[in-house]
Amino acid sequence: MRDQARVVIIGGGIAGCSALYHLTQEGWTDVMLIERDELTSGTTWHSAAQVTNFGMTQTMVGLKSHSIKLYQELRDDPEYPVGYNHGDGGIRLANTEAQMDGYRHFASMAAGMGVEFEVLDAEECARRHPLISTDNLLGGLWDGSDGHIDPAQLCQALARRARLAGAEVNRHTPVTGLTQHADATWTVHTEKGDVKCEIVVNAGGYRCNEIGAMMGVQHPVASMEHQYFLTEDIPAIAEAGHRIPLLRCPISDYYCRQEKGGLLLGFYEQDCRTWGMDGIDPHFTNALCPDDLDRVTDVLEGAFERMPCLTETGIREVVNGPITYTIDGAPLVGPIPGKRNAFCIIGLRAGLGEGGGHGWLLAQQIVHGEAEYDTWGLDPRRFTGHATVELTALKAIEDYQNEFRFHFPHEHRPAGRPMKTTPLTAVFEAEGAEMGTVNGWERIDFIKPTRDFHETLGFRFNEVQAVVAAEVQAVATGVGLTEVSGFNRFELTGTGVHAFLDRMICGAVTKKPGRVGLGYLLNHHGMLKAEATVANIPASDRGPDRVWYGSAAASEFHDMDWLTTHLTPDDDVQIRSLTNDQTILVLAGPRARDVLQAAARGDWSRDAFPWLSVREAHVGIAPVTVLGVSFSGELAYEIHVPNQSLAAAYTAMRRAGAAHGLRLFGARAVDSMRLEKGFLHWKADILTEFDPFETGLDRFVKLQKPDFVGKAALLDAVDRGPRKKLVTLTVDCTHAAAHPGASVRLNGRIVGTVTSGDWGHRTGLNLAYAFVDPEVAAPDTALTVDVIGAPTPAMVIPTGPYDPGYDRMRA
Ligand SMILES: Cc1cc2nc3c(=O)[nH]c(=O)nc-3n(C[C@H](O)[C@H](O)[C@H](O)COP(=O)(O)OP(=O)(O)OC[C@H]3O[C@@H](n4cnc5c(N)ncnc54)[C@H](O)[C@@H]3O)c2cc1C
């Protein structure tokens, strides 16, 4: 074993082998994999190893497509061919119209990635899958590329190719410790000696938290026991004369594929079990958990009803093994929060299907600092301080119990809630709020008109439409109040703050005390990395001159990483997170100033406190910091309040608001209003795949500045010209929004993808944002948008159709 390598990957399952192979593909060959036992001796060896292209975001579809292409190539490699049954086809079943709507939308979204799915009716499902009955079945989604692979051969093939390219693989070498040095390099301690390296990668599967502990990190990953069995041969399969397609069933929570002449049936039972929460036996390797088919009987009954031939078939073998889950079901692939030169590729619950793609995206992040797709949905920093293993276990159980039941738009599942609350959460609930969650924080979604009001989840506009319309109306004509908890807020102090921000932000940086500006941070490829509200707070009894850097709730770890990695020892800049110390009350509407004036001493007139101002004040007895900014397009104030004073500020505001008809509003109303104003959401519309010009943020770029992070690459991008443009579309229908991922077409040809869509209640328009080909980006271009899979007439319009002159915000 060598005693140094540029990158050391710990763990030789599919995650580690794929990452190793892809690093060599990206040109880094001084890389090493260390495995405590044989390759694949964790979860990988006993995987059912199904490989589907289905995903609910374009990044997931894209990375799975990468896996499939790679696995086909490995299958066809004459020197080491891998067993891969590609193209058996697979059906995801549905017995509700809402699920069918979801499939129609996902098919449109996948089409944008060049992947063809078909939506089938029940009869066609049964025609393609001769073993199933059509009882209680509406139809399904067909993925023609579905199949399964030999997991051990796959890993061996990847390791073999990596070795040929120069990588080293060390088996039977348990990693026992990690030491990080002052220069951020690492020493990896193993039972066979130490290895010095620049970068470590945790690919430890269900042991990822043992490796995490070696660097003082607890990853939000928990394991569940998961069982499948293999049947005896089934005559109907032989009679079918073709391989039987895969089946995934959200009605009874099982999957099924052909294995030799019989079937492999895997279960997601309600009575499920976490595994390894209190430590894992060091000898658990190449091992399984004890069988327990009793607890899957509920699911089995459903499978038997769907495939009656199972009632006459014997079970040949049962497999029960640990499978890892995270808080939101997607893996953690990227930089480890708060650590330098440390990455992970863990929490894979469908690692065989996805592993090829995850290894690819991780290798790109390590080598190039960013991957081809925006990887936020996989980024380990997307959860912040609440991401404990305890919470993960609760979400893992919930996710396992809903394995094939995808989230509907606006669905916030109950496990592990409330995670993060403010003193107002219970108050809002008492006032009838339907709460949603953002990065674990409970936030008002909307205010229910009656106590027993219930939302019908699905992809169509529903009974909440009228409720949101009334909230928007109140904000547009009077005044509304809502809380935006969890908003990320850093305090920057020191003499170098503005010079530092000038370097980080691609546009003009407001330096004037008492003023607020919006800025965008680019990565080294000139693409959009972060969005920040910069507020210059003058010195006061609360502290010296300081800048508040505000950004999206989930961005805390991400933005802190980005800012601190760019600080040099010469910068006199201190950064402190205030995210969990303060919250925001938003006051919005033409009468917002009247309410503020009644609740807070001082002159709040337009002249004294114009739009984009910041001032410290008191609302009632609560010390607050008021920013004159608006996300709704109405006159609005963000009132930042320390948590301990929140109840006091809220009481004062409600008292002052009573005379002005103040009412509460929620995030759904905000989302509708911001689309009408042309305002963007970080990681919905602001992505690392696009530069600020492509995203329509031209006015926030100042190319005349001597330099800023990403400038050189941005200039190259400008020379190259835009690949896509973000546009606003009106969609000519009233039954549903254009959901993120929906394809935009010109004469049937896909020319773009929707990033956000909602009804604009003030404009009466069904609005969407989409990245489209530059040739079709001009206003008045007629296109179609797939709304729940159906091409629907749409028109490009100038962005921000509501109050284009910004008169209302500046009032
Ligand atoms: C029953 C079952 C069925 C499944 N079916 C499917 C399916 O159909 N399709 C699909 O895509 N996925 C499926 N999965 C999930 C899939 O198998 C996993 O997502 C995948 O195998 C995880 O791979 P991994 O590399 O992350 O982890 P692992 O395979 O567990 O690899 C981690 C490796 O790290 C090593 N390691 C740990 N600690 C150390 C240390 N200190 N030093 C050195 N090495 C260390 C371990 O020995 C192990 O080899 C299934 C899982 C189960 C349990």
Coordinates of C-alpha atoms and ligand atoms in Angstrom, one line a residue, residues 10-17 34-51 173-176 203-208 210-211 214 224 226-228 255 257 268 285 319-324 345-354, ligand 1:
I10 CA -13.1 4.9 2.3
G11 CA -15.4 2.1 1.4
G12 CA -15.6 -0.3 -1.6
G13 CA -19.3 -0.7 -2.3
I14 CA -20.9 0.8 -5.4
A15 CA -20.5 4.3 -4.0
G16 CA -16.7 4.1 -3.5
C17 CA -16.0 2.1 -6.6
I34 CA -9.5 1.5 1.0
E35 CA -12.0 -1.2 2.0
R36 CA -12.1 -3.0 5.4
D37 CA -13.1 -6.3 3.8
E38 CA -13.7 -7.5 0.3
L39 CA -15.3 -5.1 -2.2
T40 CA -19.1 -5.0 -2.0
S41 CA -19.2 -6.6 1.5
G42 CA -21.5 -4.0 2.9
T43 CA -25.0 -3.6 1.4
T44 CA -24.0 -3.9 -2.2
W45 CA -23.4 -7.6 -2.5
H46 CA -27.0 -8.6 -1.6
S47 CA -28.8 -5.8 -3.4
A48 CA -31.8 -6.5 -5.7
A49 CA -29.8 -4.2 -8.0
Q50 CA -32.7 -2.8 -10.0
V51 CA -31.6 0.0 -12.3
T173 CA -7.7 -2.7 5.3
P174 CA -10.0 -1.2 7.9
V175 CA -9.6 2.6 8.3
T176 CA -9.3 3.2 12.0
A203 CA -18.2 6.0 1.1
G204 CA -18.8 3.9 4.1
G205 CA -22.4 2.8 3.5
Y206 CA -24.2 1.9 6.7
R207 CA -20.9 2.5 8.6
C208 CA -20.7 6.1 7.3
E210 CA -18.3 5.3 12.2
I211 CA -16.1 7.1 9.6
M214 CA -13.3 9.8 13.0
M224 CA -33.5 0.4 7.8
H226 CA -35.1 -4.2 4.1
Q227 CA -36.3 -7.6 2.9
Y228 CA -36.9 -9.4 -0.4
Y255 CA -41.3 -4.2 -6.0
R257 CA -38.5 -8.3 -10.9
Y268 CA -41.6 -1.8 2.2
T285 CA -19.6 -7.9 7.1
V319 CA -32.7 -11.7 2.1
N320 CA -32.8 -9.0 4.8
G321 CA -30.2 -6.3 4.8
P322 CA -29.5 -2.8 6.0
I323 CA -30.3 0.1 3.6
T324 CA -29.4 3.7 4.3
I345 CA -21.2 9.8 -1.0
I346 CA -23.5 8.2 1.5
G347 CA -27.1 7.7 2.3
L348 CA -27.7 5.8 -1.0
R349 CA -31.0 3.9 -0.8
A350 CA -31.0 3.0 -4.5
G351 CA -27.3 2.9 -4.9
L352 CA -27.1 0.4 -7.7
G353 CA -29.3 2.3 -10.0
E354 CA -28.0 5.7 -9.0
Ligands
LIG1 C1 -32.3 -5.9 0.4 C2 -31.9 -4.7 -0.4 C3 -32.3 -4.5 -1.8 C4 -31.9 -3.4 -2.5 N1 -32.3 -3.3 -3.8 C5 -31.8 -2.3 -4.5 C6 -32.2 -2.1 -5.9 O1 -33.0 -2.9 -6.4 N2 -31.7 -1.1 -6.6 C7 -30.9 -0.2 -6.1 O2 -30.4 0.7 -6.8 N3 -30.5 -0.3 -4.8 C8 -31.0 -1.3 -4.0 N4 -30.6 -1.4 -2.7 C9 -29.7 -0.4 -2.1 C10 -28.3 -0.5 -2.6 O3 -27.9 -1.8 -2.4 C11 -27.4 0.4 -1.7 O4 -27.9 1.7 -1.9 C12 -26.0 0.3 -2.1 O5 -25.5 -1.0 -2.2 C13 -25.1 1.1 -1.1 O6 -23.8 1.1 -1.6 P1 -22.7 1.8 -0.7 O7 -21.4 1.7 -1.5 O8 -23.2 3.2 -0.4 O9 -22.6 1.0 0.6 P2 -22.0 -0.4 0.9 O10 -22.2 -1.4 -0.1 O11 -22.4 -0.8 2.3 O12 -20.4 -0.1 0.9 C14 -19.7 0.5 2.0 C15 -18.4 -0.1 2.1 O13 -17.6 0.6 3.1 C16 -16.8 -0.3 3.8 N5 -16.4 0.3 5.0 C17 -17.1 0.7 6.0 N6 -16.4 1.1 7.1 C18 -15.1 1.1 6.6 C19 -13.8 1.4 7.2 N7 -13.7 1.9 8.5 N8 -12.7 1.2 6.5 C20 -12.8 0.7 5.3 N9 -13.9 0.3 4.7 C21 -15.1 0.5 5.3 C22 -17.7 -1.5 4.0 O14 -17.0 -2.7 4.3 C23 -18.5 -1.6 2.7 O15 -17.9 -2.4 1.7 C24 -31.0 -2.5 -1.9 C25 -30.6 -2.7 -0.6 C26 -31.0 -3.8 0.1 C27 -30.6 -3.9 1.5

